[in-house]
Amino acid sequence: MSSTQPFGQSFGQATSSSSSSSSITHTLSIPESDEIGITLNPYQGGQATPREVQDLRNPNKRIPVAKTGKILKKMKSITNALIGADSDNGKFPGAHVVSLTRKGLNDTLAKRNYYVCEKTDGVRYLLLCAMGECFLIDRKDRYTWIKLFLPRKKMPSDKGEWPPLSGDLITKTTVLNNTLLDGELVVDTVPNPDGTGGTVQRLVFYVFDVMAVQQNLSQKPSECSVVSLPLPDRLRLLHSHVLGPRHSFRMSSIWRDQFNNELRQTNGTFEVKPKNMYRAEDTKYVLETVLPNLPHEQDGLIYTPVNKRYTIGTDHALIKWKPPYLNSVDFFLNMQSGEQSINYYLTVGERQVDRGSYEQVPVCWVTLTDNEKIKLEIRGRVVVEAVWKKDRLTPYWNGSLKKPGDLVPGGWEIIRTRKDKKGSNDIRVFKKIEESIKDNVLEQDLIDVFSDVKTMTKKQKRKR
């Protein structure tokens, strides 16, 4: 949030600026879920727990905790049915990327068909549309009920005009159902649309993939999954069945009011946009032209395979590249009482085959200044994101927690706490990112590889 005023007071308001309209500033962070809608199961005691909540559609009504629990159970069941998972699956149902190594650059990216897009520095959510309502699902398995209006596409059974000529009554069949989208929530800073100068902030959900979409009214959740389709087909469904209808209804004067006050506490608009995809061969253009002109923060690139299905869980063909100085790991930050002070160390998850358990294992010491503790709001054990700094003085790690070693150059620097995550990275991810950092794949390496790919593609076309 802004350090000068609460999110709800500044969101959507113009700020004066002496710079040109093409300049980009970043003054706000992502709002908390309860500022966007109503979180049905906030994170308490180490897990997402149902609670009594206000009815989003009727603010004067309360929904008791027992009913909230039933709603959550139903929504989770629908979510799992949409992706073909077991009904009691409790894991975050989205795909997870792997870090780019030099081997992956030469053996995978250079030899397969990929799309590339910017890696948005926002908050990852799945957007679920079910039973006439919309929910944001985060990595902690929290479901936030939101007032987002996502009308569906006209179906063969619909008679008359579409959008309908009457906007007085919205039924559960007017809006999208049995639909699951993968995306990133971010605040865009854009030029003031009224032409008076300055900038305004817009909360945007950028969709980068589609896991399920309702294509006719008779479909059951299990029949709406599109994870087996190649990426271009999934993205076409995003435009034809999600973004297209929303735009048509928004252009209708009868339905325009439905798009007001979609955010619970800020009375602002909630934008839904596609994340722009480019051919991997155009990486140079994305790096030099697209990234510098984005209206929000980014921290690298994502490469998505074109002719592959959507994979739940870790997808080794779904690759992220970050500049070496931004390559980060999510750890658990832990404290240990030392002889004269508190010692801090970082852990990652590892499956213990002999014990049949999944446990946190220590991998290194970490240093924290008093100012960093205050800035990062370090209070007890927490998930943190850290980047490698070759010059940061850190106690030598000898493989155990017995006693920190002497200070040596090279260590992890914590850059933020991750309230949106409930766990650290797995040790395999940690080692992969360590390999990526050592490989030091730079922008020019990407440009060179895909320049060769583009040249080879042109030669093949000439031969035909």
XYZ file of C-alpha atoms in Angstrom, residues 97 109 114-121 182-184 206-209 231 235 274-283 285-287 290-291 294 296 298-305 318-322 446 450:
51
model
C 7.107 -22.639 -13.442
C 13.601 -23.263 -25.403
C 7.077 -21.261 -27.263
C 5.172 -18.072 -26.541
C 6.824 -15.448 -24.340
C 5.243 -12.809 -22.109
C 6.343 -10.529 -19.307
C 6.539 -11.984 -15.811
C 4.204 -9.668 -13.924
C 5.314 -8.761 -10.409
C -5.238 -18.390 -14.377
C -3.805 -14.923 -13.919
C -2.067 -12.209 -11.966
C -4.240 -10.167 -16.281
C -5.293 -13.587 -17.590
C -2.501 -15.694 -19.071
C -4.219 -19.079 -19.335
C -2.221 -22.958 -25.616
C -6.356 -18.369 -25.399
C -5.371 -10.723 -21.460
C -1.644 -10.859 -20.926
C -0.077 -10.192 -24.314
C 1.770 -13.170 -25.768
C 4.532 -13.039 -28.378
C 6.479 -15.657 -30.309
C 9.613 -16.674 -28.447
C 11.617 -15.597 -31.498
C 10.520 -12.026 -30.705
C 12.227 -12.060 -27.293
C 11.413 -6.988 -29.087
C 9.777 -7.942 -25.770
C 12.920 -7.114 -23.777
C 7.478 -4.192 -24.301
C 9.002 -4.404 -20.813
C 4.469 -1.640 -19.107
C 3.176 -2.085 -13.834
C 7.704 -6.863 -13.976
C 10.601 -9.092 -13.017
C 11.426 -11.152 -16.071
C 9.859 -13.349 -18.741
C 7.641 -16.440 -18.870
C 7.973 -18.967 -21.699
C 4.878 -21.144 -22.233
C 4.945 -24.143 -24.608
C 6.901 -23.896 -18.308
C 9.947 -21.691 -17.832
C 10.653 -18.390 -16.131
C 13.665 -16.196 -16.779
C 14.738 -13.465 -14.415
C 18.240 -15.040 -24.884
C 16.273 -16.816 -30.522
